[in-house]
C-alpha positions as YAML, in Angstrom:
chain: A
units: angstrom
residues:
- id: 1
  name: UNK
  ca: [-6.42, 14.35, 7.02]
- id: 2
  name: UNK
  ca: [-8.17, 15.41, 4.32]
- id: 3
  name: UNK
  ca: [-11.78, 13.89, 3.92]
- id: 4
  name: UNK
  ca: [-13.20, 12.59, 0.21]
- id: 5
  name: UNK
  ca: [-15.80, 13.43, -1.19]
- id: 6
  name: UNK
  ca: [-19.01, 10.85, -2.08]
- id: 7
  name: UNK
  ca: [-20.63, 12.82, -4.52]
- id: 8
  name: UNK
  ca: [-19.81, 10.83, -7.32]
- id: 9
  name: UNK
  ca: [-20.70, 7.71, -5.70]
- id: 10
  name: UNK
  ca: [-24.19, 6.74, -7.34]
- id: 11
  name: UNK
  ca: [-24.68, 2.72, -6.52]
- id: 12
  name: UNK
  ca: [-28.01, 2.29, -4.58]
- id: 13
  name: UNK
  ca: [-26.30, -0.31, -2.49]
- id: 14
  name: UNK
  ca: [-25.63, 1.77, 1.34]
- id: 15
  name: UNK
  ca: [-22.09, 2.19, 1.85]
- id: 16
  name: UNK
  ca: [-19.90, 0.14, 4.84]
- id: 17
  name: UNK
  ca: [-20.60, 1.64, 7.80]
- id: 18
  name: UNK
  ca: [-17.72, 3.39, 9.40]
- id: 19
  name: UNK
  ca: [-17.23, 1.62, 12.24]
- id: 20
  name: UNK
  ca: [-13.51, 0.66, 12.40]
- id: 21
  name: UNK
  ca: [-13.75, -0.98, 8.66]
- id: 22
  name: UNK
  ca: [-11.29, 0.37, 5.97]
- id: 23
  name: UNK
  ca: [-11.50, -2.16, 3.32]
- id: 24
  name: UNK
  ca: [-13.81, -4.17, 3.10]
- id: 25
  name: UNK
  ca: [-13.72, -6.86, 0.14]
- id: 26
  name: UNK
  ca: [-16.92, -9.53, -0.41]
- id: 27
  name: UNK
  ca: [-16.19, -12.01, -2.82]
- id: 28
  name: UNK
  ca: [-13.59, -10.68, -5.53]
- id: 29
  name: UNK
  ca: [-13.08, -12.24, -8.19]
- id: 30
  name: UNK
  ca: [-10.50, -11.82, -11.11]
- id: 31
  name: UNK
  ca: [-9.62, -14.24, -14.08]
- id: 32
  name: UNK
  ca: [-7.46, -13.95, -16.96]
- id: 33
  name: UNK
  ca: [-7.48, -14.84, -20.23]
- id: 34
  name: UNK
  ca: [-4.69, -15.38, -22.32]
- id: 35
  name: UNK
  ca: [-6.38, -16.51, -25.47]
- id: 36
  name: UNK
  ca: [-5.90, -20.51, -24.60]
- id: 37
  name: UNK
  ca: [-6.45, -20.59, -21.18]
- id: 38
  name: UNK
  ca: [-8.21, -18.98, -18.90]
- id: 39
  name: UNK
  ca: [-6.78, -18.30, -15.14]
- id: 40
  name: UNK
  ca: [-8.61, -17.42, -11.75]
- id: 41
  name: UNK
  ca: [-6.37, -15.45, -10.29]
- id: 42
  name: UNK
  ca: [-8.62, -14.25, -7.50]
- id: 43
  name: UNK
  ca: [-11.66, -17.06, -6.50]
- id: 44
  name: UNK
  ca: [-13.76, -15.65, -4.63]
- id: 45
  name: UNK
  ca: [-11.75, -13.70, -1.57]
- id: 46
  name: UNK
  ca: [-12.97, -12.04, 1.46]
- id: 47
  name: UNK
  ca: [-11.23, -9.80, 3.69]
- id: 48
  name: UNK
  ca: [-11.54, -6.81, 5.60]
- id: 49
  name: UNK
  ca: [-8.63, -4.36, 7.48]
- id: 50
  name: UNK
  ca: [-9.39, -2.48, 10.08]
- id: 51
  name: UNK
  ca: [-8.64, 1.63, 10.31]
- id: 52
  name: UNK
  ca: [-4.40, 1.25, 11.64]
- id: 53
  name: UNK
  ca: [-3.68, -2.34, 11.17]
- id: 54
  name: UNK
  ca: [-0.70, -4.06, 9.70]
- id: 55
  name: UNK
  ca: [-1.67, -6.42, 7.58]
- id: 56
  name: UNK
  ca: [0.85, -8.89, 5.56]
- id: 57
  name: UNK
  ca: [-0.57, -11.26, 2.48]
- id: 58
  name: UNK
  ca: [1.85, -14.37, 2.34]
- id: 59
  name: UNK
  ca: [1.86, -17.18, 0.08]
- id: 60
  name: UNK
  ca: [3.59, -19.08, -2.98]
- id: 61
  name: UNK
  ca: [4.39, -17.07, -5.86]
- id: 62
  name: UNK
  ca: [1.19, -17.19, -8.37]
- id: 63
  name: UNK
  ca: [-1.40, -17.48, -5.43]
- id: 64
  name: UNK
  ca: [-2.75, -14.14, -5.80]
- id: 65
  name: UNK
  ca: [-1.55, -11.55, -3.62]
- id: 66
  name: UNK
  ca: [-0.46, -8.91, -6.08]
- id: 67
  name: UNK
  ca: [-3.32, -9.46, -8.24]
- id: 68
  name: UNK
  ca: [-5.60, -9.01, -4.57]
- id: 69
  name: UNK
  ca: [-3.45, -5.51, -3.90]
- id: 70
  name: UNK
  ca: [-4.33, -4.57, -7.23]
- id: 71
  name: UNK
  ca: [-8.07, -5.14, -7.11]
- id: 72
  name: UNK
  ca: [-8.19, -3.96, -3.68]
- id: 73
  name: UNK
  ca: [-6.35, -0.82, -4.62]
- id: 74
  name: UNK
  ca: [-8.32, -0.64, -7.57]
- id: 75
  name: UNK
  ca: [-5.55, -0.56, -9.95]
- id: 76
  name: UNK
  ca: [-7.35, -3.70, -11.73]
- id: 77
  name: UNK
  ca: [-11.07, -4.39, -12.30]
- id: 78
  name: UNK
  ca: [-12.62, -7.01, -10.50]
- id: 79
  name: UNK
  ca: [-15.12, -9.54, -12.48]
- id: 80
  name: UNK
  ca: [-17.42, -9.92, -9.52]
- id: 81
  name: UNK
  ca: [-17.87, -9.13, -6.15]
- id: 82
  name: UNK
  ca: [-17.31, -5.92, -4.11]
- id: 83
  name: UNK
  ca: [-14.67, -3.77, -2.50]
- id: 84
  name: UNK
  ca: [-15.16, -0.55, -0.55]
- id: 85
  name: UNK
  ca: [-12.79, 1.59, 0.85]
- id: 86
  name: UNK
  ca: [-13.42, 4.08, 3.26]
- id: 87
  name: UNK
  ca: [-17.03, 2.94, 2.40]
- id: 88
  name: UNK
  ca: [-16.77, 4.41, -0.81]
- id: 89
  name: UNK
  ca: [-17.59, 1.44, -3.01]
- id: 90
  name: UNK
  ca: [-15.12, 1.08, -6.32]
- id: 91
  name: UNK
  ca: [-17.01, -0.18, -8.47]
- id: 92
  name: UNK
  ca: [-19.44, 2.85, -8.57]
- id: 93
  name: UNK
  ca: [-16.03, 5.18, -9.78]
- id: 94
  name: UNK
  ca: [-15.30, 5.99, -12.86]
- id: 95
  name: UNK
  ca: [-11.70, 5.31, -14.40]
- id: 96
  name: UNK
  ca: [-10.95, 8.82, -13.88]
- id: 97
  name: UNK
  ca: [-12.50, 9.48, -10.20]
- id: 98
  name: UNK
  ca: [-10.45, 6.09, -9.13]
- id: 99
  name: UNK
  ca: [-7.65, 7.53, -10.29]
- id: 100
  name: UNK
  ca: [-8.09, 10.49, -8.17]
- id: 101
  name: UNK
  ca: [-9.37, 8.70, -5.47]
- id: 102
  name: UNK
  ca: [-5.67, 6.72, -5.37]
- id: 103
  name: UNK
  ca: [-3.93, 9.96, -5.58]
- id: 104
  name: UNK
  ca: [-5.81, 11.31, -3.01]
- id: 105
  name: UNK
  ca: [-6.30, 8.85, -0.15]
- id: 106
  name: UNK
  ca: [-3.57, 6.16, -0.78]
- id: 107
  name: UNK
  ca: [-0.27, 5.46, -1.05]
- id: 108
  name: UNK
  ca: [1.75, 2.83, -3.09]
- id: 109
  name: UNK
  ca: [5.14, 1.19, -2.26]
- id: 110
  name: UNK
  ca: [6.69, -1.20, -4.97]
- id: 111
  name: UNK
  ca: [9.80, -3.53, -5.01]
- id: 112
  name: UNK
  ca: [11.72, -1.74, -7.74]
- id: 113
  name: UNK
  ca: [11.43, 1.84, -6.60]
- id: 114
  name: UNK
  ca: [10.02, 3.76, -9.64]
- id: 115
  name: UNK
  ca: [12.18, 6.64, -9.11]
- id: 116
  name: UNK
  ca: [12.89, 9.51, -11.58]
- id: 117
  name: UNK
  ca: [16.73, 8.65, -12.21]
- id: 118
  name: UNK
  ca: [17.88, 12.03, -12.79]
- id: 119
  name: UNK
  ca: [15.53, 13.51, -9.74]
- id: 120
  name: UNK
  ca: [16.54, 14.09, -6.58]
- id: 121
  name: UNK
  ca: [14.82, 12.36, -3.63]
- id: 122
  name: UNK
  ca: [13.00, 15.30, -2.88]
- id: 123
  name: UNK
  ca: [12.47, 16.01, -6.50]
- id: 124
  name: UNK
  ca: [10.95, 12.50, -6.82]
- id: 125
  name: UNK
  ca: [8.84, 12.81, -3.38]
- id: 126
  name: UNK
  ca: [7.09, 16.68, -4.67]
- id: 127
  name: UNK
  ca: [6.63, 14.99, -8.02]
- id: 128
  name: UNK
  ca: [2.96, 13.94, -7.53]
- id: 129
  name: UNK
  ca: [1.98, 16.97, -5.60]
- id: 130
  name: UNK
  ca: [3.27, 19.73, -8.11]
- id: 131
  name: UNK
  ca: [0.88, 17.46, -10.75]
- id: 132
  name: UNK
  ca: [-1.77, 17.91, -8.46]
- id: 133
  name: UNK
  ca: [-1.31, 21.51, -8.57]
- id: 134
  name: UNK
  ca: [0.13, 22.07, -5.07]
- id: 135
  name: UNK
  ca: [2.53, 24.99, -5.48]
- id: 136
  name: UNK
  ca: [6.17, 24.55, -5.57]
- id: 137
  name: UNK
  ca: [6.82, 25.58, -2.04]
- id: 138
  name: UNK
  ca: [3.91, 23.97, -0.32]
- id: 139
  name: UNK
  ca: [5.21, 20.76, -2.17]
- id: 140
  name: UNK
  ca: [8.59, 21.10, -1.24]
- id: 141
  name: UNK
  ca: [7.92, 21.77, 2.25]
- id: 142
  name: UNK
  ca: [5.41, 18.48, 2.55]
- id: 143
  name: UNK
  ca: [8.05, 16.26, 0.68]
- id: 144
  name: UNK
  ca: [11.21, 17.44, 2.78]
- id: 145
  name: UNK
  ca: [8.58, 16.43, 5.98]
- id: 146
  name: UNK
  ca: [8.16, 13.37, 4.76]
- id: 147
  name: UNK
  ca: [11.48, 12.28, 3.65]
- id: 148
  name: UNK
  ca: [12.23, 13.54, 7.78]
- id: 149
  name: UNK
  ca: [9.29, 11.24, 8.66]
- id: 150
  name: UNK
  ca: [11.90, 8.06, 6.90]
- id: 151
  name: UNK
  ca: [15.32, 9.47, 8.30]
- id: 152
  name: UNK
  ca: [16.40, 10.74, 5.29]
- id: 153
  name: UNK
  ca: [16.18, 14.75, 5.57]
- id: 154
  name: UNK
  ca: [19.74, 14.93, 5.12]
- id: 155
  name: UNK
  ca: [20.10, 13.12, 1.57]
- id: 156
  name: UNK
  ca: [17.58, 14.90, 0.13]
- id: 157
  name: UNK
  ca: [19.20, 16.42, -2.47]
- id: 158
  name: UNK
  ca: [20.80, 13.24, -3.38]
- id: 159
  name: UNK
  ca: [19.34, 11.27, -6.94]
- id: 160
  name: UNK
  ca: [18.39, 7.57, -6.88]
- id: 161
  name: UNK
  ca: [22.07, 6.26, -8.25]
- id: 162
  name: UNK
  ca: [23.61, 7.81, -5.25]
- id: 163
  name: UNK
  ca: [21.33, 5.96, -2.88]
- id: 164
  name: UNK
  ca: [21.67, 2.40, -1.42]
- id: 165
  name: UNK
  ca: [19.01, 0.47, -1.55]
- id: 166
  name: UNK
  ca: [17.52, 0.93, 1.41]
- id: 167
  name: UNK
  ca: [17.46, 4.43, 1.20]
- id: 168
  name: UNK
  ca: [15.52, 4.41, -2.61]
- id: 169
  name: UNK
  ca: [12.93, 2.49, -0.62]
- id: 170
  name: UNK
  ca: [12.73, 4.76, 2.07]
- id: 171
  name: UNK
  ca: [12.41, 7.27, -0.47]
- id: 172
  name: UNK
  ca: [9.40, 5.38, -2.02]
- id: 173
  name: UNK
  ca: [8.14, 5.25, 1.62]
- id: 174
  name: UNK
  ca: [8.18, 9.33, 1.89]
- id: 175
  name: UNK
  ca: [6.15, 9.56, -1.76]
- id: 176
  name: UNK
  ca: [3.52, 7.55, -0.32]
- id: 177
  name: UNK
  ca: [3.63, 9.59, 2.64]
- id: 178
  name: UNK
  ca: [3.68, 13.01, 1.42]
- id: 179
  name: UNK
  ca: [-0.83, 12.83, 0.58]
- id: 180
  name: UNK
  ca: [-1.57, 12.13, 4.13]
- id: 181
  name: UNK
  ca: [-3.08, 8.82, 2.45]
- id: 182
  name: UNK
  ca: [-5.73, 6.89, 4.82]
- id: 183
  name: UNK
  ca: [-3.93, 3.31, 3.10]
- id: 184
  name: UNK
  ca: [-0.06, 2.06, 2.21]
- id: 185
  name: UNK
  ca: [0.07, -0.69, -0.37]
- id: 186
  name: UNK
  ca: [3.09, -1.98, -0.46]
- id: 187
  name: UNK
  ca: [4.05, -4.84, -2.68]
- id: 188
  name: UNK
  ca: [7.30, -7.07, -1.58]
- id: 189
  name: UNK
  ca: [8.74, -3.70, -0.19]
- id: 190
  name: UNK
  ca: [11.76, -6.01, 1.17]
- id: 191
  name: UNK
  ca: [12.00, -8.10, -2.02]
- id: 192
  name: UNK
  ca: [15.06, -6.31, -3.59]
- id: 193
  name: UNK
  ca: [17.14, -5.59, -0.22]
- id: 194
  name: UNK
  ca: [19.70, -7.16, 1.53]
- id: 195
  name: UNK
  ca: [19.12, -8.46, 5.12]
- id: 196
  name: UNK
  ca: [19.99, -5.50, 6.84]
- id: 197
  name: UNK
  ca: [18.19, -3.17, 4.82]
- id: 198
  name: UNK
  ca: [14.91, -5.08, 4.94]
- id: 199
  name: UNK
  ca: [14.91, -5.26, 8.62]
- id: 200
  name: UNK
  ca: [15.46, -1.50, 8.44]
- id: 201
  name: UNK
  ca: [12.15, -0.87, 6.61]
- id: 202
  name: UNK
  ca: [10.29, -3.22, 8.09]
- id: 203
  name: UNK
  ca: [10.86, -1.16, 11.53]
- id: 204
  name: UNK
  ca: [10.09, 2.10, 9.64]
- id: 205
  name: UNK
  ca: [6.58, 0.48, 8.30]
- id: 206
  name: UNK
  ca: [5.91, -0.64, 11.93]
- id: 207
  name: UNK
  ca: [7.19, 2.56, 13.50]
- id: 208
  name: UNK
  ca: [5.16, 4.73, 11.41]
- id: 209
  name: UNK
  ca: [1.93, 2.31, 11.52]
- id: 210
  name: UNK
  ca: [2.58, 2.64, 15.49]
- id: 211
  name: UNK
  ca: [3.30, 6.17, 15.68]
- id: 212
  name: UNK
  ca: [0.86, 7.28, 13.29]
- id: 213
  name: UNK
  ca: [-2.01, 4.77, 12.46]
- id: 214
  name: UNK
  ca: [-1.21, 4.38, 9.20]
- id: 215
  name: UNK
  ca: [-2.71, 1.29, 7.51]
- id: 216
  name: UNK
  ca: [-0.45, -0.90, 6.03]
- id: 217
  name: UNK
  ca: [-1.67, -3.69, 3.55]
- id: 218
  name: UNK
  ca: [1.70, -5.41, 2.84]
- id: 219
  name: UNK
  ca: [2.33, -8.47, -0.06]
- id: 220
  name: UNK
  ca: [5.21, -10.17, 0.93]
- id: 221
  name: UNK
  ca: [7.04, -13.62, 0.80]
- id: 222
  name: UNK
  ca: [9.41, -12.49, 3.76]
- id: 223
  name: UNK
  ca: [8.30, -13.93, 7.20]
- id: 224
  name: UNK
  ca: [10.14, -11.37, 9.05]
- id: 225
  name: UNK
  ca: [7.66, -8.89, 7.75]
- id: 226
  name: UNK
  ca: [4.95, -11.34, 8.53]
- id: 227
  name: UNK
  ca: [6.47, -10.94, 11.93]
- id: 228
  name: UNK
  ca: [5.68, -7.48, 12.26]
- id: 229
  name: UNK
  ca: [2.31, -7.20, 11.40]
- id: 230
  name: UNK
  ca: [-0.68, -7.65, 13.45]
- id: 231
  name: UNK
  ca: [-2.12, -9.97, 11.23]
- id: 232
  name: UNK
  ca: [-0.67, -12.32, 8.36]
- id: 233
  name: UNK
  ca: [-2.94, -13.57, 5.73]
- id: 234
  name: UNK
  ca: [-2.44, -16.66, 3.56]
- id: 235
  name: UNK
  ca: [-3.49, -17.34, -0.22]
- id: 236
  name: UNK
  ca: [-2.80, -20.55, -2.17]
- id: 237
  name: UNK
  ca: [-4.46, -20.90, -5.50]
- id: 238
  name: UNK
  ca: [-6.19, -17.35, -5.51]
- id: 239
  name: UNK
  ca: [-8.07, -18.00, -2.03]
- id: 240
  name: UNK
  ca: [-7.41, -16.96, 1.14]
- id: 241
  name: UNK
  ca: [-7.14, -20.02, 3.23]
- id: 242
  name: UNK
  ca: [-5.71, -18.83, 6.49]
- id: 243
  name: UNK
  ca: [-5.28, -15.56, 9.06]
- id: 244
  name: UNK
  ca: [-2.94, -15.77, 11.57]
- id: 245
  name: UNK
  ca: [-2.98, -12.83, 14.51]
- id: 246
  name: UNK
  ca: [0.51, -12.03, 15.38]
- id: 247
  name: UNK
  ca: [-0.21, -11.51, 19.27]
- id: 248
  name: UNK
  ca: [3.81, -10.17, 19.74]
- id: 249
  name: UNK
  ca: [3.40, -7.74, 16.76]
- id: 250
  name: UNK
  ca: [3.63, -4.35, 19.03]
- id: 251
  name: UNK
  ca: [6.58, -5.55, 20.76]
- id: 252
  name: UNK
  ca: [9.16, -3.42, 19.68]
- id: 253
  name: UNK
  ca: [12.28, -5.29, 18.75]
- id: 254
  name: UNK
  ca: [15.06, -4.75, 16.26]
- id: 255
  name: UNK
  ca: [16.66, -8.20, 15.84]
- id: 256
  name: UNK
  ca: [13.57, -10.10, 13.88]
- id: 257
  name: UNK
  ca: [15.05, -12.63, 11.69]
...
């Protein structure tokens, strides 16, 4: 795995200590303003994953958990408080180095795909790589490994419309993959699937989180995911008000409802 670099980091505050910690968040806060009223989104949240845990956020819609994903991930700002990742603390990255941090060190699975229509699955997987200036072979080679990694070396050539569902989010599963990222985000990865199909990926997020340590912070409103994880965390009203650890989690089962 590929190890980031902390030059740019300037904050005089020491970084986490690596001991275990992955994220570590102290507490975040995030409002909004939309010009009449204002709207904590995020009030005040702590929370820390450890290095290979499954983590699911649960809660009512409008409690918070994308808007924690994104702050976590740093994809938004937060207006106070602190998150580190790897110790690296965000706040002391620019826009740009953030940006590269994300493409470097952590992957991102979303409900609705975000696939290149007229790309093939590979095509869609190499994408980020070849604009990272990976050569055409060594990014073919790493994005037909990873779509292997999700079962799906044998539709590879296959684009998005001649997919099922399931497979354009196992698809979505290999792009995160294919950096070797030290985090998955993955925002209601089960929301647009049939039965079936979520069960499906909810084993292939457990297998590879089992298989290969891969960290897993996962928003979700399905409990079967919850299920899964080693450790479900509740939000109402932008706080977290409740952690529940799944003691059955590593059982290995394929019939969760």
């Amino acid at each position: 795995m590929r190890s980031w670099s902390r030059q740019p980091v300037t904050s005089q505050q020491p970084a986490v200590a690596d001991d275990g910690v992955i994220v570590a968040a102290a507490g975040v806060r995030k409002t909004y303003d939309t010009g009449q009223v204002k709207v904590d989104a995020l009030n005040g949240v702590d929370l820390t994953l450890q290095r290979g845990e499954m983590v699911a956020v649960m809660g009512p819609s409008g409690c918070g958990k994308t808007t924690l994903l994104n702050c976590l991930s740093g994809l938004d700002e937060i207006d106070a408080g602190q998150v580190h990742i790897e110790g690296v603390s965000l706040a002391d990255l620019s826009d740009r180095q953030r940006t590269r941090y994300r493409a470097e060190r952590m992957g991102f699975v979303f409900q609705f795909y975000n696939l290149m229509p007229v790309l093939s699955a590979v095509e869609n997987v190499e994408l980020a790589l070849l604009l990272a200036g990976v050569s055409p072979r060594d990014a073919r080679s790493r994005a037909l490994d990873a779509l292997g990694l999700v079962g799906l070396a044998d539709r590879a050539k296959h684009v998005p419309d001649e997919l099922s569902g399931g497979e354009r989010q196992r698809v979505t599963i290999a792009r995160a993959l294919v950096n070797d990222p030290a985090i998955v985000w993955a925002d209601e990865p089960t929301g647009d699937l049939d039965s079936e199909s979520a069960e499906e990926i909810t084993s292939l997020m457990r297998r590879l989180n089992e298989e290969r340590g891969l960290t897993f912070l996962i928003v979700t409103h399905d409990i079967a995911v919850g299920r899964r994880a080693d450790r479900i965390v509740r939000m109402l009203d932008g706080q977290v008000v409740d952690e529940q650890r799944m003691e059955a989690s590593r059982v290995r089962t394929s019939h969760v409802a």
